[in-house]
GROMACS .gro file of C-alpha atoms in nm:
model
  197
    1MET     CA    1   4.589  11.695  13.004
    2ASN     CA    2   4.963  11.731  13.054
    3LYS     CA    3   4.953  12.096  13.171
    4LYS     CA    4   4.935  12.017  13.542
    5LEU     CA    5   5.226  11.777  13.500
    6SER     CA    6   5.426  12.046  13.321
    7ALA     CA    7   5.353  12.304  13.592
    8ALA     CA    8   5.445  12.063  13.869
    9LEU     CA    9   5.768  11.969  13.691
   10SER     CA   10   5.865  12.335  13.672
   11GLY     CA   11   5.829  12.348  14.048
   12GLY     CA   12   6.062  12.050  14.082
   13ALA     CA   13   6.350  12.264  13.961
   14VAL     CA   14   6.330  12.457  14.288
   15LEU     CA   15   6.508  12.178  14.474
   16VAL     CA   16   6.812  12.177  14.248
   17LEU     CA   17   6.821  12.555  14.236
   18ALA     CA   18   6.836  12.556  14.616
   19LEU     CA   19   7.165  12.373  14.580
   20THR     CA   20   7.307  12.633  14.347
   21GLY     CA   21   7.349  12.909  14.601
   22LEU     CA   22   7.144  13.164  14.411
   23THR     CA   23   7.096  13.369  14.726
   24GLY     CA   24   7.334  13.635  14.600
   25CYS     CA   25   7.704  13.702  14.609
   26SER     CA   26   7.911  13.814  14.902
   27SER     CA   27   8.046  14.166  14.885
   28GLU     CA   28   8.370  14.051  15.045
   29ASP     CA   29   8.652  13.968  14.805
   30ASN     CA   30   8.866  13.775  15.053
   31SER     CA   31   8.637  13.474  15.107
   32ASP     CA   32   8.763  13.153  15.256
   33ASP     CA   33   8.976  12.970  14.996
   34LYS     CA   34   8.863  12.631  15.126
   35ALA     CA   35   8.498  12.726  15.073
   36ASN     CA   36   8.576  12.848  14.721
   37ASP     CA   37   8.766  12.529  14.636
   38TRP     CA   38   8.482  12.313  14.766
   39ALA     CA   39   8.219  12.518  14.582
   40LYS     CA   40   8.414  12.490  14.256
   41LYS     CA   41   8.428  12.110  14.286
   42VAL     CA   42   8.049  12.095  14.322
   43CYS     CA   43   7.956  12.374  14.082
   44ASP     CA   44   8.164  12.239  13.795
   45GLN     CA   45   7.928  11.940  13.801
   46VAL     CA   46   7.605  12.136  13.855
   47GLN     CA   47   7.568  12.328  13.528
   48PRO     CA   48   7.530  12.027  13.294
   49GLN     CA   49   7.268  11.879  13.528
   50LEU     CA   50   7.074  12.206  13.545
   51LYS     CA   51   7.069  12.205  13.164
   52ASN     CA   52   6.946  11.845  13.160
   53ILE     CA   53   6.662  11.930  13.399
   54GLU     CA   54   6.569  12.238  13.195
   55SER     CA   55   6.564  12.039  12.870
   56ALA     CA   56   6.350  11.765  13.027
   57ASN     CA   57   6.109  12.030  13.152
   58THR     CA   58   6.098  12.185  12.803
   59SER     CA   59   6.020  11.850  12.640
   60ILE     CA   60   5.721  11.800  12.871
   61GLN     CA   61   5.600  12.154  12.802
   62GLU     CA   62   5.629  12.092  12.427
   63ALA     CA   63   5.431  11.769  12.455
   64THR     CA   64   5.169  11.973  12.643
   65ALA     CA   65   5.161  12.252  12.386
   66ASP     CA   66   5.082  12.040  12.083
   67ASN     CA   67   4.807  11.783  12.043
   68SER     CA   68   5.027  11.486  12.122
   69THR     CA   69   4.880  11.136  12.139
   70PRO     CA   70   4.878  10.960  12.478
   71GLU     CA   71   5.158  10.735  12.347
   72ASP     CA   72   5.373  11.038  12.259
   73VAL     CA   73   5.302  11.204  12.594
   74GLN     CA   74   5.390  10.882  12.777
   75LYS     CA   75   5.715  10.843  12.583
   76THR     CA   76   5.814  11.208  12.635
   77ASP     CA   77   5.729  11.214  13.005
   78SER     CA   78   5.901  10.882  13.070
   79ALA     CA   79   6.223  10.999  12.903
   80ALA     CA   80   6.205  11.336  13.084
   81PHE     CA   81   6.164  11.174  13.426
   82GLN     CA   82   6.458  10.943  13.358
   83LYS     CA   83   6.672  11.240  13.254
   84ILE     CA   84   6.580  11.430  13.571
   85SER     CA   85   6.641  11.122  13.786
   86ASP     CA   86   6.988  11.085  13.631
   87ALA     CA   87   7.058  11.457  13.685
   88TYR     CA   88   6.975  11.440  14.057
   89ALA     CA   89   7.186  11.124  14.095
   90ALA     CA   90   7.479  11.308  13.930
   91LEU     CA   91   7.430  11.603  14.164
   92GLY     CA   92   7.432  11.370  14.464
   93LYS     CA   93   7.755  11.215  14.335
   94ALA     CA   94   7.909  11.561  14.283
   95VAL     CA   95   7.833  11.667  14.641
   96ASN     CA   96   7.957  11.330  14.772
   97ASN     CA   97   8.282  11.344  14.571
   98ALA     CA   98   8.355  11.701  14.679
   99GLY     CA   99   8.389  11.584  15.038
  100ALA     CA  100   8.251  11.761  15.343
  101PRO     CA  101   8.212  12.137  15.302
  102PRO     CA  102   8.445  12.340  15.528
  103VAL     CA  103   8.172  12.442  15.772
  104GLU     CA  104   8.060  12.338  16.118
  105ASN     CA  105   7.902  11.992  16.095
  106GLY     CA  106   8.013  11.980  15.730
  107ALA     CA  107   8.014  11.599  15.709
  108LYS     CA  108   7.659  11.579  15.844
  109THR     CA  109   7.542  11.855  15.610
  110GLN     CA  110   7.703  11.679  15.313
  111LYS     CA  111   7.551  11.343  15.408
  112GLU     CA  112   7.202  11.496  15.438
  113ALA     CA  113   7.233  11.680  15.106
  114VAL     CA  114   7.353  11.366  14.925
  115ALA     CA  115   7.069  11.162  15.077
  116GLU     CA  116   6.816  11.424  14.969
  117LEU     CA  117   6.950  11.445  14.613
  118ASN     CA  118   6.960  11.064  14.584
  119GLY     CA  119   6.609  11.041  14.728
  120THR     CA  120   6.485  11.289  14.469
  121SER     CA  121   6.655  11.087  14.195
  122LYS     CA  122   6.477  10.772  14.317
  123ALA     CA  123   6.143  10.954  14.335
  124TYR     CA  124   6.173  11.065  13.970
  125ALA     CA  125   6.263  10.709  13.869
  126GLU     CA  126   5.945  10.593  14.045
  127LEU     CA  127   5.743  10.857  13.856
  128ARG     CA  128   5.889  10.725  13.532
  129ALA     CA  129   5.774  10.374  13.624
  130LYS     CA  130   5.422  10.508  13.696
  131VAL     CA  131   5.409  10.686  13.359
  132ASP     CA  132   5.530  10.370  13.183
  133GLU     CA  133   5.241  10.174  13.338
  134LEU     CA  134   4.967  10.416  13.223
  135ASP     CA  135   4.705  10.282  12.982
  136THR     CA  136   4.747  10.480  12.660
  137LYS     CA  137   4.464  10.294  12.482
  138ASP     CA  138   4.195  10.460  12.697
  139GLN     CA  139   4.230  10.839  12.687
  140ALA     CA  140   4.014  10.896  12.998
  141LYS     CA  141   4.211  10.641  13.203
  142PHE     CA  142   4.536  10.788  13.074
  143ALA     CA  143   4.429  11.140  13.173
  144ASP     CA  144   4.334  11.018  13.523
  145GLY     CA  145   4.665  10.836  13.558
  146LEU     CA  146   4.855  11.141  13.440
  147LYS     CA  147   4.672  11.352  13.696
  148GLY     CA  148   4.791  11.111  13.968
  149VAL     CA  149   5.149  11.144  13.842
  150ALA     CA  150   5.115  11.523  13.844
  151ASP     CA  151   4.986  11.513  14.204
  152ASP     CA  152   5.285  11.299  14.308
  153LEU     CA  153   5.518  11.535  14.124
  154GLU     CA  154   5.369  11.836  14.299
  155LYS     CA  155   5.431  11.673  14.638
  156LEU     CA  156   5.787  11.592  14.532
  157SER     CA  157   5.853  11.951  14.426
  158GLN     CA  158   5.728  12.073  14.764
  159SER     CA  159   5.941  11.830  14.963
  160GLY     CA  160   6.172  11.982  15.220
  161ASP     CA  161   6.510  12.108  15.108
  162ASP     CA  162   6.656  12.191  15.450
  163ALA     CA  163   6.977  11.996  15.389
  164LEU     CA  164   7.040  12.183  15.066
  165LYS     CA  165   6.963  12.515  15.231
  166LYS     CA  166   7.221  12.435  15.499
  167LEU     CA  167   7.469  12.343  15.228
  168GLN     CA  168   7.431  12.682  15.062
  169SER     CA  169   7.442  12.888  15.382
  170GLY     CA  170   7.727  13.100  15.514
  171ASP     CA  171   8.068  13.109  15.345
  172VAL     CA  172   8.001  12.799  15.134
  173GLY     CA  173   7.677  12.947  15.000
  174GLN     CA  174   7.853  13.270  14.912
  175ALA     CA  175   8.133  13.077  14.743
  176MET     CA  176   7.879  12.873  14.544
  177ALA     CA  177   7.697  13.189  14.435
  178LYS     CA  178   8.019  13.315  14.275
  179GLN     CA  179   8.074  13.001  14.068
  180THR     CA  180   7.950  13.021  13.709
  181GLY     CA  181   7.856  12.652  13.721
  182CYS     CA  182   7.613  12.715  14.006
  183GLN     CA  183   7.421  12.985  13.824
  184ARG     CA  184   7.109  12.911  13.626
  185PRO     CA  185   7.159  12.845  13.255
  186SER     CA  186   7.099  13.155  13.047
  187GLY     CA  187   6.747  13.164  12.913
  188ALA     CA  188   6.622  12.936  13.189
  189GLY     CA  189   6.260  12.979  13.277
  190PRO     CA  190   6.124  13.055  13.621
  191ALA     CA  191   6.211  12.810  13.894
  192SER     CA  192   5.852  12.741  13.976
  193ALA     CA  193   5.506  12.767  13.829
  194SER     CA  194   5.170  12.772  13.997
  195PRO     CA  195   5.012  12.426  14.014
  196GLY     CA  196   4.699  12.550  13.839
  197ALA     CA  197   4.888  12.663  13.529
   0.00000   0.00000   0.00000
């Protein structure tokens, strides 16, 4: 019942990974110092949030793997969505606090990225509220409600990430790719899973 939700949640990690500049490192050693300084400010805050998102994803997968009761699934999913919402809010704050990246239209790019991260945080908070309202006493109703949440989550994970792609382009993207904090946690699973998993 929770498998579709788990698969869709895995896809949601794509958005945050877009921020991390995983497009590869530059072969040039003398990159722009300003870009490196900016990337370090952001990336130092990224790693803990990536770990929070990964652990929330894992908790949902674990609730899927065993024969959890609807109450347990609801509690696990609710806590996971709150954790992910908080992680995206922290990422938005990190990008905001770092200031505008040293690129053309940097302030606009920063503003768009912050708005997208904050919007994603809000969307996960709304998913948590939906999960909290599900009827756990009726297993069929609960399964239907959970399917609706999974559908919403799938749409969320497919939402556009143009602002984040702009943020990680050019010198700034290369600088971010070099920062340890902007690399996926070791042992992290794939960034996305097929919705039918």
